[in-house]
Amino acid sequence: MVPFRSISIFTFGFLLLFRCSSSAAEQQQFAIDGKVLELDESNFEAAISTFDYMFVDFYAPWCGHCKRLSPELDKASANLAVLKQPIVIAKVDADKYSRLASKYEIDGFPTLKIFMHGVPTDYYGPRKADLLVRFLKKFVAPDVSVLNSDSAISEFIEEAGKNFPIFIGFGLNESVISHLAVKYKKSAWFSVAKDFSDTTMEFYDFDKVPALVTLHLSYNEQSIFYGPFEEKFLEDYIKQSLLPLVLPINQDTLKSLKDDKRKIVLTIVEDEDDERSKRLVKLLKAAASANRDLVFAFVGFKQWQDFAESFEVSKKIKLPKMIVWDGDVEYFSVIGSDSVEDEDQGSQITRFLKGYRDGSVIQKHIISDDYKAFRNSMFLIGALILVLVVILVAMMMQAVKEEPSREQVDHPGSSTSLSEAREALRSGDKEEKID
């Protein structure tokens, strides 16, 4: 008979061996080898807890955009794996693994997220391999980069690229912005310059320190903040500077408005590429500089007709048109300032903003596709009710002709039914106007 103690030692040894083998297999499964990981519901949580930084593509096998993205991720994965702080790229078939898709609120394909220490952040950046690598490097860069020379400043800006705003604190202690740099890391680059020349001051157009310079290289824009550097004022400036002065609206930039709570002064032009529109945008930039509590944006009817039509704009409407949008379903027209004439547009913009601030507005709701479908269905219901009323009246008239003796008795009741039918029709008319 084998002693119980021997069995216990054997069992313990077996379990220890099994655990070590499992751990080794898991480490091998999640090795950083420059290849894209294919994850599922059985190992996803383990993967995001294993790696500090993981970029995840939630895809569907039938999605054309996903198929085009796949080779770009393969290229980027090798470059991201060799970083000092490696970023692992993974893929999940969100069409198949619906529980993961539901948990991480996947409502389209591909949906891209970067998990930093297990916490997901939506990714809206470029998808070409080289730009993707540059974009993702920001997430593993220092919260605040310390720059000690003119050349270091140039190299930092070159490395940062054009996809995010860049904040450089000249003569500013890094402790002043470190907390906010962590808070807004996913949205901007942050740095402080300790040593720099007069030439650099002249180039970036500031004449005293400390100064916080903001660069939007994609839009060729720069702004300067001289303080006060208490956190409240500093954060207000940073939040207002995350977007360019005037944002061109398209499907990508629209996502950048998601976390901004300011109202949006939206100007709808015929064609955002023509010279008249470009001159108007310059005037809007001047207005935006003086009204930083609002976001200024523009969209071309030619470039995105469906979006423009949500604000009651059609080919028959005179453009440019200005409205104030809440970023959701409500917007405001300013009374007397529906369109912007060609002459003295700067004054017209000023009058529009004054009218909005004075409350001289008409509140409206955007016309979404769902609303259009609802409105069309109400037209059909109204038409059906009208047909029924006509048939009912015809039947009543026929009954009157055939039974004159019943007219005194039945007509009041018939009249009541007709009133009810008209009331139903009026109700249908009212519903057509419901937003």
PDB file of N, CA and C in Angstrom, residues 186-241:
ATOM      1  N   LYS A 186      -3.582  60.829 -24.697  1.00  0.00           N
ATOM      2  CA  LYS A 186      -4.094  60.191 -25.903  1.00  0.00           C
ATOM      3  C   LYS A 186      -4.443  61.211 -26.990  1.00  0.00           C
ATOM      4  N   SER A 187      -4.424  62.506 -26.636  1.00  0.00           N
ATOM      5  CA  SER A 187      -4.871  63.529 -27.586  1.00  0.00           C
ATOM      6  C   SER A 187      -3.774  64.470 -28.054  1.00  0.00           C
ATOM      7  N   ALA A 188      -2.599  64.475 -27.412  1.00  0.00           N
ATOM      8  CA  ALA A 188      -1.578  65.475 -27.767  1.00  0.00           C
ATOM      9  C   ALA A 188      -0.200  65.033 -27.293  1.00  0.00           C
ATOM     10  N   TRP A 189       0.831  65.683 -27.857  1.00  0.00           N
ATOM     11  CA  TRP A 189       2.219  65.541 -27.394  1.00  0.00           C
ATOM     12  C   TRP A 189       2.523  66.672 -26.421  1.00  0.00           C
ATOM     13  N   PHE A 190       3.273  66.373 -25.367  1.00  0.00           N
ATOM     14  CA  PHE A 190       3.645  67.394 -24.384  1.00  0.00           C
ATOM     15  C   PHE A 190       5.158  67.373 -24.173  1.00  0.00           C
ATOM     16  N   SER A 191       5.729  68.572 -24.039  1.00  0.00           N
ATOM     17  CA  SER A 191       7.169  68.689 -23.800  1.00  0.00           C
ATOM     18  C   SER A 191       7.460  70.007 -23.102  1.00  0.00           C
ATOM     19  N   VAL A 192       8.654  70.086 -22.500  1.00  0.00           N
ATOM     20  CA  VAL A 192       9.151  71.363 -21.981  1.00  0.00           C
ATOM     21  C   VAL A 192      10.565  71.566 -22.535  1.00  0.00           C
ATOM     22  N   ALA A 193      10.862  72.799 -22.901  1.00  0.00           N
ATOM     23  CA  ALA A 193      12.181  73.138 -23.444  1.00  0.00           C
ATOM     24  C   ALA A 193      12.974  73.876 -22.376  1.00  0.00           C
ATOM     25  N   LYS A 194      14.086  73.290 -21.964  1.00  0.00           N
ATOM     26  CA  LYS A 194      14.905  73.855 -20.892  1.00  0.00           C
ATOM     27  C   LYS A 194      15.936  74.848 -21.417  1.00  0.00           C
ATOM     28  N   ASP A 195      16.454  74.576 -22.586  1.00  0.00           N
ATOM     29  CA  ASP A 195      17.516  75.424 -23.137  1.00  0.00           C
ATOM     30  C   ASP A 195      17.232  75.649 -24.615  1.00  0.00           C
ATOM     31  N   PHE A 196      17.218  76.909 -25.034  1.00  0.00           N
ATOM     32  CA  PHE A 196      16.885  77.245 -26.421  1.00  0.00           C
ATOM     33  C   PHE A 196      17.457  78.627 -26.721  1.00  0.00           C
ATOM     34  N   SER A 197      17.599  78.913 -28.004  1.00  0.00           N
ATOM     35  CA  SER A 197      18.243  80.160 -28.437  1.00  0.00           C
ATOM     36  C   SER A 197      17.218  81.237 -28.754  1.00  0.00           C
ATOM     37  N   ASP A 198      17.725  82.462 -28.937  1.00  0.00           N
ATOM     38  CA  ASP A 198      16.856  83.562 -29.372  1.00  0.00           C
ATOM     39  C   ASP A 198      16.273  83.272 -30.747  1.00  0.00           C
ATOM     40  N   THR A 199      17.011  82.544 -31.555  1.00  0.00           N
ATOM     41  CA  THR A 199      16.521  82.186 -32.889  1.00  0.00           C
ATOM     42  C   THR A 199      15.253  81.337 -32.787  1.00  0.00           C
ATOM     43  N   THR A 200      15.238  80.414 -31.830  1.00  0.00           N
ATOM     44  CA  THR A 200      14.054  79.577 -31.613  1.00  0.00           C
ATOM     45  C   THR A 200      12.879  80.418 -31.128  1.00  0.00           C
ATOM     46  N   MET A 201      13.164  81.383 -30.244  1.00  0.00           N
ATOM     47  CA  MET A 201      12.085  82.274 -29.778  1.00  0.00           C
ATOM     48  C   MET A 201      11.495  83.048 -30.951  1.00  0.00           C
ATOM     49  N   GLU A 202      12.339  83.504 -31.813  1.00  0.00           N
ATOM     50  CA  GLU A 202      11.872  84.265 -32.973  1.00  0.00           C
ATOM     51  C   GLU A 202      11.085  83.358 -33.922  1.00  0.00           C
ATOM     52  N   PHE A 203      11.576  82.143 -34.106  1.00  0.00           N
ATOM     53  CA  PHE A 203      10.928  81.220 -35.031  1.00  0.00           C
ATOM     54  C   PHE A 203       9.513  80.859 -34.563  1.00  0.00           C
ATOM     55  N   TYR A 204       9.363  80.658 -33.251  1.00  0.00           N
ATOM     56  CA  TYR A 204       8.052  80.290 -32.714  1.00  0.00           C
ATOM     57  C   TYR A 204       7.261  81.492 -32.209  1.00  0.00           C
ATOM     58  N   ASP A 205       7.811  82.675 -32.457  1.00  0.00           N
ATOM     59  CA  ASP A 205       7.070  83.927 -32.306  1.00  0.00           C
ATOM     60  C   ASP A 205       6.592  84.202 -30.869  1.00  0.00           C
ATOM     61  N   PHE A 206       7.434  83.892 -29.868  1.00  0.00           N
ATOM     62  CA  PHE A 206       7.114  84.305 -28.497  1.00  0.00           C
ATOM     63  C   PHE A 206       8.268  85.175 -27.987  1.00  0.00           C
ATOM     64  N   ASP A 207       7.921  86.142 -27.136  1.00  0.00           N
ATOM     65  CA  ASP A 207       8.916  87.133 -26.732  1.00  0.00           C
ATOM     66  C   ASP A 207       9.227  87.121 -25.243  1.00  0.00           C
ATOM     67  N   LYS A 208       8.625  86.198 -24.500  1.00  0.00           N
ATOM     68  CA  LYS A 208       8.939  86.094 -23.073  1.00  0.00           C
ATOM     69  C   LYS A 208       8.646  84.671 -22.610  1.00  0.00           C
ATOM     70  N   VAL A 209       9.187  84.354 -21.447  1.00  0.00           N
ATOM     71  CA  VAL A 209       8.952  83.031 -20.864  1.00  0.00           C
ATOM     72  C   VAL A 209       8.450  83.206 -19.427  1.00  0.00           C
ATOM     73  N   PRO A 210       7.714  82.242 -18.897  1.00  0.00           N
ATOM     74  CA  PRO A 210       7.328  81.006 -19.572  1.00  0.00           C
ATOM     75  C   PRO A 210       6.245  81.224 -20.626  1.00  0.00           C
ATOM     76  N   ALA A 211       6.280  80.384 -21.656  1.00  0.00           N
ATOM     77  CA  ALA A 211       5.287  80.436 -22.727  1.00  0.00           C
ATOM     78  C   ALA A 211       4.979  79.010 -23.164  1.00  0.00           C
ATOM     79  N   LEU A 212       3.714  78.715 -23.329  1.00  0.00           N
ATOM     80  CA  LEU A 212       3.290  77.404 -23.826  1.00  0.00           C
ATOM     81  C   LEU A 212       2.846  77.570 -25.277  1.00  0.00           C
ATOM     82  N   VAL A 213       3.615  76.991 -26.173  1.00  0.00           N
ATOM     83  CA  VAL A 213       3.338  77.102 -27.611  1.00  0.00           C
ATOM     84  C   VAL A 213       2.614  75.845 -28.075  1.00  0.00           C
ATOM     85  N   THR A 214       1.546  76.045 -28.827  1.00  0.00           N
ATOM     86  CA  THR A 214       0.785  74.926 -29.384  1.00  0.00           C
ATOM     87  C   THR A 214       0.908  74.930 -30.900  1.00  0.00           C
ATOM     88  N   LEU A 215       1.227  73.771 -31.463  1.00  0.00           N
ATOM     89  CA  LEU A 215       1.378  73.627 -32.909  1.00  0.00           C
ATOM     90  C   LEU A 215       0.344  72.628 -33.435  1.00  0.00           C
ATOM     91  N   HIS A 216      -0.364  73.037 -34.487  1.00  0.00           N
ATOM     92  CA  HIS A 216      -1.212  72.131 -35.261  1.00  0.00           C
ATOM     93  C   HIS A 216      -0.603  72.077 -36.656  1.00  0.00           C
ATOM     94  N   LEU A 217       0.336  71.171 -36.848  1.00  0.00           N
ATOM     95  CA  LEU A 217       1.097  71.160 -38.093  1.00  0.00           C
ATOM     96  C   LEU A 217       0.224  70.815 -39.291  1.00  0.00           C
ATOM     97  N   SER A 218      -0.780  69.980 -39.110  1.00  0.00           N
ATOM     98  CA  SER A 218      -1.656  69.612 -40.229  1.00  0.00           C
ATOM     99  C   SER A 218      -2.424  70.803 -40.767  1.00  0.00           C
ATOM    100  N   TYR A 219      -2.664  71.788 -39.917  1.00  0.00           N
ATOM    101  CA  TYR A 219      -3.458  72.945 -40.302  1.00  0.00           C
ATOM    102  C   TYR A 219      -2.619  74.222 -40.372  1.00  0.00           C
ATOM    103  N   ASN A 220      -1.298  74.068 -40.203  1.00  0.00           N
ATOM    104  CA  ASN A 220      -0.386  75.210 -40.258  1.00  0.00           C
ATOM    105  C   ASN A 220      -0.811  76.298 -39.270  1.00  0.00           C
ATOM    106  N   GLU A 221      -1.119  75.876 -38.038  1.00  0.00           N
ATOM    107  CA  GLU A 221      -1.584  76.808 -37.013  1.00  0.00           C
ATOM    108  C   GLU A 221      -0.687  76.763 -35.789  1.00  0.00           C
ATOM    109  N   GLN A 222      -0.595  77.909 -35.124  1.00  0.00           N
ATOM    110  CA  GLN A 222       0.178  78.019 -33.892  1.00  0.00           C
ATOM    111  C   GLN A 222      -0.505  79.012 -32.968  1.00  0.00           C
ATOM    112  N   SER A 223      -0.484  78.716 -31.663  1.00  0.00           N
ATOM    113  CA  SER A 223      -0.990  79.672 -30.676  1.00  0.00           C
ATOM    114  C   SER A 223      -0.045  79.681 -29.484  1.00  0.00           C
ATOM    115  N   ILE A 224      -0.109  80.756 -28.693  1.00  0.00           N
ATOM    116  CA  ILE A 224       0.800  80.936 -27.560  1.00  0.00           C
ATOM    117  C   ILE A 224       0.000  81.294 -26.319  1.00  0.00           C
ATOM    118  N   PHE A 225       0.343  80.664 -25.205  1.00  0.00           N
ATOM    119  CA  PHE A 225      -0.309  80.922 -23.927  1.00  0.00           C
ATOM    120  C   PHE A 225       0.753  81.401 -22.937  1.00  0.00           C
ATOM    121  N   TYR A 226       0.539  82.603 -22.392  1.00  0.00           N
ATOM    122  CA  TYR A 226       1.496  83.178 -21.447  1.00  0.00           C
ATOM    123  C   TYR A 226       1.032  83.049 -19.993  1.00  0.00           C
ATOM    124  N   GLY A 227      -0.020  82.330 -19.767  1.00  0.00           N
ATOM    125  CA  GLY A 227      -0.503  82.149 -18.410  1.00  0.00           C
ATOM    126  C   GLY A 227      -1.814  82.873 -18.185  1.00  0.00           C
ATOM    127  N   PRO A 228      -2.329  82.821 -16.970  1.00  0.00           N
ATOM    128  CA  PRO A 228      -1.721  82.236 -15.758  1.00  0.00           C
ATOM    129  C   PRO A 228      -1.655  80.711 -15.830  1.00  0.00           C
ATOM    130  N   PHE A 229      -0.658  80.141 -15.141  1.00  0.00           N
ATOM    131  CA  PHE A 229      -0.393  78.722 -15.240  1.00  0.00           C
ATOM    132  C   PHE A 229      -0.979  77.905 -14.089  1.00  0.00           C
ATOM    133  N   GLU A 230      -1.950  78.484 -13.370  1.00  0.00           N
ATOM    134  CA  GLU A 230      -2.705  77.662 -12.432  1.00  0.00           C
ATOM    135  C   GLU A 230      -3.464  76.601 -13.224  1.00  0.00           C
ATOM    136  N   GLU A 231      -3.687  75.436 -12.612  1.00  0.00           N
ATOM    137  CA  GLU A 231      -4.182  74.289 -13.369  1.00  0.00           C
ATOM    138  C   GLU A 231      -5.495  74.564 -14.085  1.00  0.00           C
ATOM    139  N   LYS A 232      -6.420  75.289 -13.458  1.00  0.00           N
ATOM    140  CA  LYS A 232      -7.714  75.537 -14.093  1.00  0.00           C
ATOM    141  C   LYS A 232      -7.546  76.286 -15.410  1.00  0.00           C
ATOM    142  N   PHE A 233      -6.772  77.381 -15.398  1.00  0.00           N
ATOM    143  CA  PHE A 233      -6.584  78.170 -16.612  1.00  0.00           C
ATOM    144  C   PHE A 233      -5.782  77.385 -17.644  1.00  0.00           C
ATOM    145  N   LEU A 234      -4.792  76.657 -17.171  1.00  0.00           N
ATOM    146  CA  LEU A 234      -3.957  75.880 -18.073  1.00  0.00           C
ATOM    147  C   LEU A 234      -4.780  74.776 -18.748  1.00  0.00           C
ATOM    148  N   GLU A 235      -5.612  74.110 -17.967  1.00  0.00           N
ATOM    149  CA  GLU A 235      -6.428  73.042 -18.551  1.00  0.00           C
ATOM    150  C   GLU A 235      -7.438  73.600 -19.546  1.00  0.00           C
ATOM    151  N   ASP A 236      -8.040  74.736 -19.236  1.00  0.00           N
ATOM    152  CA  ASP A 236      -8.965  75.354 -20.189  1.00  0.00           C
ATOM    153  C   ASP A 236      -8.268  75.629 -21.520  1.00  0.00           C
ATOM    154  N   TYR A 237      -7.043  76.152 -21.437  1.00  0.00           N
ATOM    155  CA  TYR A 237      -6.306  76.439 -22.673  1.00  0.00           C
ATOM    156  C   TYR A 237      -5.996  75.152 -23.436  1.00  0.00           C
ATOM    157  N   ILE A 238      -5.545  74.124 -22.738  1.00  0.00           N
ATOM    158  CA  ILE A 238      -5.199  72.867 -23.399  1.00  0.00           C
ATOM    159  C   ILE A 238      -6.427  72.250 -24.061  1.00  0.00           C
ATOM    160  N   LYS A 239      -7.543  72.209 -23.334  1.00  0.00           N
ATOM    161  CA  LYS A 239      -8.767  71.624 -23.903  1.00  0.00           C
ATOM    162  C   LYS A 239      -9.209  72.372 -25.150  1.00  0.00           C
ATOM    163  N   GLN A 240      -9.137  73.692 -25.104  1.00  0.00           N
ATOM    164  CA  GLN A 240      -9.559  74.496 -26.250  1.00  0.00           C
ATOM    165  C   GLN A 240      -8.587  74.408 -27.418  1.00  0.00           C
ATOM    166  N   SER A 241      -7.362  73.980 -27.144  1.00  0.00           N
ATOM    167  CA  SER A 241      -6.339  73.933 -28.191  1.00  0.00           C
ATOM    168  C   SER A 241      -6.151  72.539 -28.783  1.00  0.00           C
TER     169      SER A 241
END
